[in-house]
Amino acid sequence: MNKSYVLQDFSEKEADIVYRLKTKDRNVIFYVLLELQSTVDYLIPFRLLLYMVEIWREIYNNTPQHERESKHFRLPPIIPAVLYNGAGSWTAALSFKEMLDGYQDFSGHFLDYRYLLFDVNRYNEEELIRVANLIAGIFLLDQRMHPEDLVGRLQKLSGILRRLTPDEFRHFTTWLKNVVKPRIPGDFSAKIDGILDASNPWEVERMIYNLELTLEEMQQQALLKGLKEGEQKGKLEGKLEGELKGKREVARNLLLLNVDIETIIKATGLSPDEIAVMKKQLEQ
């Protein structure tokens, strides 16, 4: 279904994909909430309810009045699911009733449902590639990985991505921006956005190639930065070592002139112990 039901307040934290399954005598809706954060959100059961009610409200409003007022009118069942990619265990309530205060005392008198939980880090790469659909692709890319692994995984998914509809591909690139891009170090956000915005299902290879070039550029920049910082550190260490050597030479000359240790300390900044060692060496 080409619509998102995520509330604007949470658009930076989550996205959704809605599927409608048509059978002989009914429609079943699968509502998949994609968590764009790696921590557990304990409001998930409540927010899922809001999204489900919004879907039902839209169906109700789009149903002719004489049909929805009939005793045979039924709302379609909605199967809610959550996609989670956090490193820790999911500890939020899996049923809505657990968010209600004192639900144990009012059994049978309140609204309740359970949602499906998918922990993307449970699945292995071969299983996900074998499934070959949008959700499987998101599962694979949503698993914990190093930034340099991104291109390799996109290449393995290229066949899946080419078969996506334009709307599904737009969902995919939007998710890619929100979930994968923040993991990539460096100031390349605008460039990655431009590559993803200009992409389409028919030119997946070009998108992957451009992302690969951008990642290589990032790695080269990081390497040059590291080399530059290492060079500057080396120069600083050399300068400090030269200054220390000069101070020791001054202290040695002052000791040969029988200048008292207190004066030498003030003149060079060296410690009393170090000057005492130098004096002992000169006396040998």
mmCIF file of C-alpha atoms in Angstrom:
data_model
loop_
_atom_site.group_PDB
_atom_site.id
_atom_site.type_symbol
_atom_site.label_atom_id
_atom_site.label_comp_id
_atom_site.label_asym_id
_atom_site.label_seq_id
_atom_site.Cartn_x
_atom_site.Cartn_y
_atom_site.Cartn_z
ATOM 1 C CA MET A 1 0.000 0.000 0.000
ATOM 2 C CA ASN A 2 1.530 3.271 -1.128
ATOM 3 C CA LYS A 3 1.116 5.216 2.100
ATOM 4 C CA SER A 4 2.892 5.774 5.394
ATOM 5 C CA TYR A 5 0.999 6.075 8.669
ATOM 6 C CA VAL A 6 3.932 7.137 10.836
ATOM 7 C CA LEU A 7 3.173 10.252 12.867
ATOM 8 C CA GLN A 8 5.276 13.292 12.017
ATOM 9 C CA ASP A 9 6.619 13.428 15.580
ATOM 10 C CA PHE A 10 8.295 10.056 15.035
ATOM 11 C CA SER A 11 9.360 10.368 11.377
ATOM 12 C CA GLU A 12 13.031 10.620 12.379
ATOM 13 C CA LYS A 13 12.795 7.463 14.481
ATOM 14 C CA GLU A 14 10.804 5.055 12.357
ATOM 15 C CA ALA A 15 9.346 4.220 8.954
ATOM 16 C CA ASP A 16 6.701 1.750 7.890
ATOM 17 C CA ILE A 17 5.691 -0.564 5.074
ATOM 18 C CA VAL A 18 2.094 -1.743 4.672
ATOM 19 C CA TYR A 19 1.107 -4.890 2.778
ATOM 20 C CA ARG A 20 -2.450 -5.935 1.888
ATOM 21 C CA LEU A 21 -3.023 -9.637 1.273
ATOM 22 C CA LYS A 22 -6.145 -10.462 -0.724
ATOM 23 C CA THR A 23 -7.696 -13.887 -0.164
ATOM 24 C CA LYS A 24 -10.954 -15.314 -1.541
ATOM 25 C CA ASP A 25 -13.223 -13.746 1.036
ATOM 26 C CA ARG A 26 -11.197 -11.133 2.906
ATOM 27 C CA ASN A 27 -8.279 -8.703 3.044
ATOM 28 C CA VAL A 28 -5.533 -9.017 5.629
ATOM 29 C CA ILE A 29 -3.193 -6.093 6.302
ATOM 30 C CA PHE A 30 0.375 -6.536 7.486
ATOM 31 C CA TYR A 31 1.741 -3.409 9.113
ATOM 32 C CA VAL A 32 5.551 -3.465 9.458
ATOM 33 C CA LEU A 33 7.153 -0.767 11.610
ATOM 34 C CA LEU A 34 10.848 -0.211 10.886
ATOM 35 C CA GLU A 35 12.651 1.094 13.936
ATOM 36 C CA LEU A 36 15.330 3.570 12.846
ATOM 37 C CA GLN A 37 16.990 3.567 16.252
ATOM 38 C CA SER A 38 19.092 0.887 17.881
ATOM 39 C CA THR A 39 17.600 1.254 21.361
ATOM 40 C CA VAL A 40 14.360 -0.216 22.650
ATOM 41 C CA ASP A 41 11.325 2.087 22.525
ATOM 42 C CA TYR A 42 8.877 1.145 25.260
ATOM 43 C CA LEU A 43 6.008 3.096 23.645
ATOM 44 C CA ILE A 44 5.904 0.765 20.634
ATOM 45 C CA PRO A 45 2.654 -1.047 21.644
ATOM 46 C CA PHE A 46 0.862 2.301 22.008
ATOM 47 C CA ARG A 47 2.211 3.777 18.774
ATOM 48 C CA LEU A 48 1.350 0.640 16.830
ATOM 49 C CA LEU A 49 -2.215 0.992 18.068
ATOM 50 C CA LEU A 50 -2.351 4.582 16.797
ATOM 51 C CA TYR A 51 -1.169 3.497 13.345
ATOM 52 C CA MET A 52 -3.602 0.577 13.225
ATOM 53 C CA VAL A 53 -6.520 2.820 14.169
ATOM 54 C CA GLU A 54 -5.466 5.276 11.459
ATOM 55 C CA ILE A 55 -5.577 2.495 8.849
ATOM 56 C CA TRP A 56 -9.023 1.389 10.011
ATOM 57 C CA ARG A 57 -10.270 4.986 10.060
ATOM 58 C CA GLU A 58 -9.134 5.475 6.468
ATOM 59 C CA ILE A 59 -10.797 2.237 5.356
ATOM 60 C CA TYR A 60 -14.002 3.261 7.143
ATOM 61 C CA ASN A 61 -14.016 6.702 5.516
ATOM 62 C CA ASN A 62 -13.395 5.229 2.068
ATOM 63 C CA THR A 63 -16.191 2.671 2.378
ATOM 64 C CA PRO A 64 -19.607 3.728 1.008
ATOM 65 C CA GLN A 65 -21.985 4.675 3.789
ATOM 66 C CA HIS A 66 -24.554 1.965 3.022
ATOM 67 C CA GLU A 67 -21.820 -0.695 3.234
ATOM 68 C CA ARG A 68 -20.210 0.455 6.478
ATOM 69 C CA GLU A 69 -23.617 0.760 8.189
ATOM 70 C CA SER A 70 -24.538 -2.787 7.254
ATOM 71 C CA LYS A 71 -24.469 -5.448 9.971
ATOM 72 C CA HIS A 72 -22.152 -7.444 7.711
ATOM 73 C CA PHE A 73 -19.470 -4.718 7.570
ATOM 74 C CA ARG A 74 -16.148 -5.854 9.018
ATOM 75 C CA LEU A 75 -12.831 -4.066 9.307
ATOM 76 C CA PRO A 76 -9.868 -6.031 7.914
ATOM 77 C CA PRO A 77 -7.561 -7.708 10.444
ATOM 78 C CA ILE A 78 -4.193 -5.992 10.848
ATOM 79 C CA ILE A 79 -1.114 -8.010 11.764
ATOM 80 C CA PRO A 80 1.421 -5.583 13.306
ATOM 81 C CA ALA A 81 5.148 -6.318 13.230
ATOM 82 C CA VAL A 82 8.271 -4.510 14.418
ATOM 83 C CA LEU A 83 11.682 -4.655 12.759
ATOM 84 C CA TYR A 84 14.451 -4.209 15.345
ATOM 85 C CA ASN A 85 18.213 -4.042 14.777
ATOM 86 C CA GLY A 86 19.575 -3.159 18.213
ATOM 87 C CA ALA A 87 22.550 -4.913 19.779
ATOM 88 C CA GLY A 88 20.710 -5.577 23.044
ATOM 89 C CA SER A 89 17.666 -7.719 23.714
ATOM 90 C CA TRP A 90 14.175 -6.362 23.020
ATOM 91 C CA THR A 91 12.608 -5.647 26.416
ATOM 92 C CA ALA A 92 9.473 -3.682 25.486
ATOM 93 C CA ALA A 93 6.051 -5.233 26.082
ATOM 94 C CA LEU A 94 4.922 -7.531 23.257
ATOM 95 C CA SER A 95 1.220 -7.037 23.971
ATOM 96 C CA PHE A 96 -0.739 -3.815 24.354
ATOM 97 C CA LYS A 97 -2.376 -4.831 27.629
ATOM 98 C CA GLU A 98 0.995 -4.715 29.378
ATOM 99 C CA MET A 99 0.944 -0.931 28.951
ATOM 100 C CA LEU A 100 -2.337 -0.658 30.865
ATOM 101 C CA ASP A 101 -2.140 -0.014 34.591
ATOM 102 C CA GLY A 102 -3.697 -2.871 36.558
ATOM 103 C CA TYR A 103 -4.698 -4.902 33.489
ATOM 104 C CA GLN A 104 -4.632 -8.069 35.604
ATOM 105 C CA ASP A 105 -7.681 -6.820 37.537
ATOM 106 C CA PHE A 106 -9.888 -6.249 34.474
ATOM 107 C CA SER A 107 -9.376 -9.342 32.367
ATOM 108 C CA GLY A 108 -11.620 -9.460 29.299
ATOM 109 C CA HIS A 109 -12.697 -5.802 29.497
ATOM 110 C CA PHE A 110 -10.032 -3.962 27.502
ATOM 111 C CA LEU A 111 -8.489 -3.791 24.057
ATOM 112 C CA ASP A 112 -5.436 -5.988 23.508
ATOM 113 C CA TYR A 113 -3.227 -7.312 20.720
ATOM 114 C CA ARG A 114 0.247 -8.790 20.233
ATOM 115 C CA TYR A 115 2.726 -7.782 17.556
ATOM 116 C CA LEU A 116 5.366 -9.829 15.747
ATOM 117 C CA LEU A 117 8.967 -8.972 16.567
ATOM 118 C CA PHE A 118 11.758 -9.470 14.014
ATOM 119 C CA ASP A 119 15.295 -9.115 15.341
ATOM 120 C CA VAL A 120 17.302 -8.667 12.144
ATOM 121 C CA ASN A 121 20.531 -9.798 13.768
ATOM 122 C CA ARG A 122 19.120 -13.304 14.222
ATOM 123 C CA TYR A 123 19.151 -14.069 10.490
ATOM 124 C CA ASN A 124 22.171 -15.149 8.477
ATOM 125 C CA GLU A 125 23.132 -13.668 5.121
ATOM 126 C CA GLU A 126 22.273 -16.744 3.035
ATOM 127 C CA GLU A 127 18.716 -16.930 4.409
ATOM 128 C CA LEU A 128 18.003 -13.295 3.619
ATOM 129 C CA ILE A 129 19.371 -13.394 0.068
ATOM 130 C CA ARG A 130 17.326 -16.546 -0.596
ATOM 131 C CA VAL A 131 14.082 -14.755 0.381
ATOM 132 C CA ALA A 132 14.805 -12.035 -2.225
ATOM 133 C CA ASN A 133 12.342 -9.259 -1.350
ATOM 134 C CA LEU A 134 12.375 -5.729 0.038
ATOM 135 C CA ILE A 135 12.043 -6.726 3.689
ATOM 136 C CA ALA A 136 14.802 -9.338 3.375
ATOM 137 C CA GLY A 137 17.055 -6.717 1.782
ATOM 138 C CA ILE A 138 16.407 -4.330 4.642
ATOM 139 C CA PHE A 139 17.078 -7.114 7.151
ATOM 140 C CA LEU A 140 20.454 -7.814 5.538
ATOM 141 C CA LEU A 141 21.570 -4.174 5.436
ATOM 142 C CA ASP A 142 20.184 -3.454 8.884
ATOM 143 C CA GLN A 143 22.444 -6.014 10.535
ATOM 144 C CA ARG A 144 25.528 -4.778 12.350
ATOM 145 C CA MET A 145 28.369 -4.307 9.886
ATOM 146 C CA HIS A 146 31.360 -2.124 9.097
ATOM 147 C CA PRO A 147 30.841 0.731 6.600
ATOM 148 C CA GLU A 148 33.158 -0.981 4.110
ATOM 149 C CA ASP A 149 30.778 -3.988 4.033
ATOM 150 C CA LEU A 150 27.916 -1.877 2.643
ATOM 151 C CA VAL A 151 28.901 -2.045 -1.044
ATOM 152 C CA GLY A 152 29.424 -5.811 -0.945
ATOM 153 C CA ARG A 153 25.995 -6.389 0.540
ATOM 154 C CA LEU A 154 24.329 -4.016 -1.927
ATOM 155 C CA GLN A 155 25.956 -5.934 -4.774
ATOM 156 C CA LYS A 156 24.496 -9.179 -3.449
ATOM 157 C CA LEU A 157 21.076 -7.489 -3.277
ATOM 158 C CA SER A 158 21.246 -5.898 -6.745
ATOM 159 C CA GLY A 159 18.965 -8.549 -8.252
ATOM 160 C CA ILE A 160 16.349 -7.899 -5.552
ATOM 161 C CA LEU A 161 16.601 -4.115 -5.935
ATOM 162 C CA ARG A 162 16.127 -4.259 -9.722
ATOM 163 C CA ARG A 163 12.782 -6.011 -9.239
ATOM 164 C CA LEU A 164 11.382 -3.411 -6.819
ATOM 165 C CA THR A 165 8.632 -1.054 -7.917
ATOM 166 C CA PRO A 166 9.516 2.672 -7.956
ATOM 167 C CA ASP A 167 7.559 3.140 -4.702
ATOM 168 C CA GLU A 168 9.300 0.212 -3.017
ATOM 169 C CA PHE A 169 12.669 1.514 -4.213
ATOM 170 C CA ARG A 170 11.845 4.952 -2.790
ATOM 171 C CA HIS A 171 11.057 3.316 0.565
ATOM 172 C CA PHE A 172 14.372 1.479 0.350
ATOM 173 C CA THR A 173 16.503 4.556 -0.394
ATOM 174 C CA THR A 174 14.712 6.557 2.319
ATOM 175 C CA TRP A 175 15.451 3.797 4.799
ATOM 176 C CA LEU A 176 19.041 3.608 3.551
ATOM 177 C CA LYS A 177 19.506 7.312 4.315
ATOM 178 C CA ASN A 178 18.038 7.104 7.796
ATOM 179 C CA VAL A 179 19.602 3.858 8.970
ATOM 180 C CA VAL A 180 22.824 3.153 7.092
ATOM 181 C CA LYS A 181 24.126 6.662 6.411
ATOM 182 C CA PRO A 182 24.549 7.680 10.094
ATOM 183 C CA ARG A 183 26.906 4.716 10.552
ATOM 184 C CA ILE A 184 29.294 6.039 7.903
ATOM 185 C CA PRO A 185 32.008 8.341 9.296
ATOM 186 C CA GLY A 186 33.015 11.531 7.560
ATOM 187 C CA ASP A 187 31.328 14.596 6.191
ATOM 188 C CA PHE A 188 29.764 12.947 3.133
ATOM 189 C CA SER A 189 26.058 13.134 4.019
ATOM 190 C CA ALA A 190 25.031 15.493 1.221
ATOM 191 C CA LYS A 191 26.896 13.451 -1.387
ATOM 192 C CA ILE A 192 25.264 10.206 -0.273
ATOM 193 C CA ASP A 193 21.834 11.886 -0.273
ATOM 194 C CA GLY A 194 22.423 13.063 -3.838
ATOM 195 C CA ILE A 195 23.373 9.570 -5.014
ATOM 196 C CA LEU A 196 20.329 7.961 -3.396
ATOM 197 C CA ASP A 197 17.900 10.670 -4.560
ATOM 198 C CA ALA A 198 19.043 10.254 -8.167
ATOM 199 C CA SER A 199 18.778 6.439 -8.114
ATOM 200 C CA ASN A 200 16.063 4.158 -9.516
ATOM 201 C CA PRO A 201 15.488 0.379 -9.784
ATOM 202 C CA TRP A 202 16.762 0.262 -13.390
ATOM 203 C CA GLU A 203 20.157 1.747 -12.532
ATOM 204 C CA VAL A 204 21.014 -0.051 -9.325
ATOM 205 C CA GLU A 205 24.555 -0.850 -10.484
ATOM 206 C CA ARG A 206 25.254 2.850 -11.049
ATOM 207 C CA MET A 207 23.993 3.671 -7.533
ATOM 208 C CA ILE A 208 26.224 0.980 -6.009
ATOM 209 C CA TYR A 209 29.214 2.126 -8.074
ATOM 210 C CA ASN A 210 28.765 5.771 -7.010
ATOM 211 C CA LEU A 211 28.408 4.741 -3.366
ATOM 212 C CA GLU A 212 31.566 2.652 -3.698
ATOM 213 C CA LEU A 213 33.493 5.643 -5.089
ATOM 214 C CA THR A 214 32.214 7.831 -2.257
ATOM 215 C CA LEU A 215 33.235 5.288 0.379
ATOM 216 C CA GLU A 216 36.692 4.960 -1.179
ATOM 217 C CA GLU A 217 37.012 8.753 -1.164
ATOM 218 C CA MET A 218 36.020 8.784 2.506
ATOM 219 C CA GLN A 219 38.593 6.126 3.353
ATOM 220 C CA GLN A 220 41.322 7.991 1.463
ATOM 221 C CA GLN A 221 40.441 11.219 3.250
ATOM 222 C CA ALA A 222 40.513 9.454 6.620
ATOM 223 C CA LEU A 223 43.894 7.926 5.742
ATOM 224 C CA LEU A 224 45.350 11.282 4.686
ATOM 225 C CA LYS A 225 43.996 12.873 7.844
ATOM 226 C CA GLY A 226 45.601 10.155 9.940
ATOM 227 C CA LEU A 227 48.934 10.555 8.155
ATOM 228 C CA LYS A 228 48.815 14.328 8.578
ATOM 229 C CA GLU A 229 47.981 14.037 12.268
ATOM 230 C CA GLY A 230 50.786 11.478 12.672
ATOM 231 C CA GLU A 231 53.253 13.806 10.917
ATOM 232 C CA GLN A 232 52.255 16.728 13.114
ATOM 233 C CA LYS A 233 52.556 14.552 16.209
ATOM 234 C CA GLY A 234 56.008 13.435 15.104
ATOM 235 C CA LYS A 235 57.140 17.019 14.591
ATOM 236 C CA LEU A 236 55.833 18.014 18.014
ATOM 237 C CA GLU A 237 57.534 15.076 19.692
ATOM 238 C CA GLY A 238 60.781 15.917 17.877
ATOM 239 C CA LYS A 239 60.552 19.528 18.953
ATOM 240 C CA LEU A 240 59.932 18.589 22.581
ATOM 241 C CA GLU A 241 62.781 16.099 22.519
ATOM 242 C CA GLY A 242 65.098 18.781 21.091
ATOM 243 C CA GLU A 243 64.042 21.255 23.773
ATOM 244 C CA LEU A 244 64.676 18.677 26.499
ATOM 245 C CA LYS A 245 68.099 17.884 25.058
ATOM 246 C CA GLY A 246 68.936 21.609 25.068
ATOM 247 C CA LYS A 247 67.866 21.981 28.701
ATOM 248 C CA ARG A 248 70.038 19.076 29.718
ATOM 249 C CA GLU A 249 73.024 20.605 27.911
ATOM 250 C CA VAL A 250 72.494 23.916 29.742
ATOM 251 C CA ALA A 251 72.214 22.113 33.086
ATOM 252 C CA ARG A 252 75.426 20.164 32.382
ATOM 253 C CA ASN A 253 77.358 23.365 31.613
ATOM 254 C CA LEU A 254 76.042 25.079 34.742
ATOM 255 C CA LEU A 255 77.075 22.102 36.862
ATOM 256 C CA LEU A 256 80.600 22.305 35.432
ATOM 257 C CA LEU A 257 80.654 25.974 36.523
ATOM 258 C CA ASN A 258 79.655 24.878 40.067
ATOM 259 C CA VAL A 259 76.342 26.764 39.950
ATOM 260 C CA ASP A 260 74.046 25.683 42.780
ATOM 261 C CA ILE A 261 71.259 23.184 42.009
ATOM 262 C CA GLU A 262 68.385 25.566 42.930
ATOM 263 C CA THR A 263 69.545 28.050 40.309
ATOM 264 C CA ILE A 264 69.886 25.299 37.694
ATOM 265 C CA ILE A 265 66.327 24.098 38.413
ATOM 266 C CA LYS A 266 64.967 27.622 37.902
ATOM 267 C CA ALA A 267 67.026 28.092 34.714
ATOM 268 C CA THR A 268 66.128 24.783 33.000
ATOM 269 C CA GLY A 269 62.876 23.572 34.572
ATOM 270 C CA LEU A 270 64.396 20.107 35.047
ATOM 271 C CA SER A 271 63.549 18.107 38.164
ATOM 272 C CA PRO A 272 65.924 18.004 41.180
ATOM 273 C CA ASP A 273 66.307 14.225 40.775
ATOM 274 C CA GLU A 274 67.379 14.521 37.131
ATOM 275 C CA ILE A 275 69.934 17.238 37.949
ATOM 276 C CA ALA A 276 71.256 15.190 40.863
ATOM 277 C CA VAL A 277 71.811 12.216 38.521
ATOM 278 C CA MET A 278 73.658 14.463 36.035
ATOM 279 C CA LYS A 279 75.854 15.858 38.808
ATOM 280 C CA LYS A 280 76.729 12.371 40.002
ATOM 281 C CA GLN A 281 77.686 11.323 36.449
ATOM 282 C CA LEU A 282 79.999 14.351 36.124
ATOM 283 C CA GLU A 283 81.722 13.554 39.417
ATOM 284 C CA GLN A 284 82.613 10.012 38.365
#
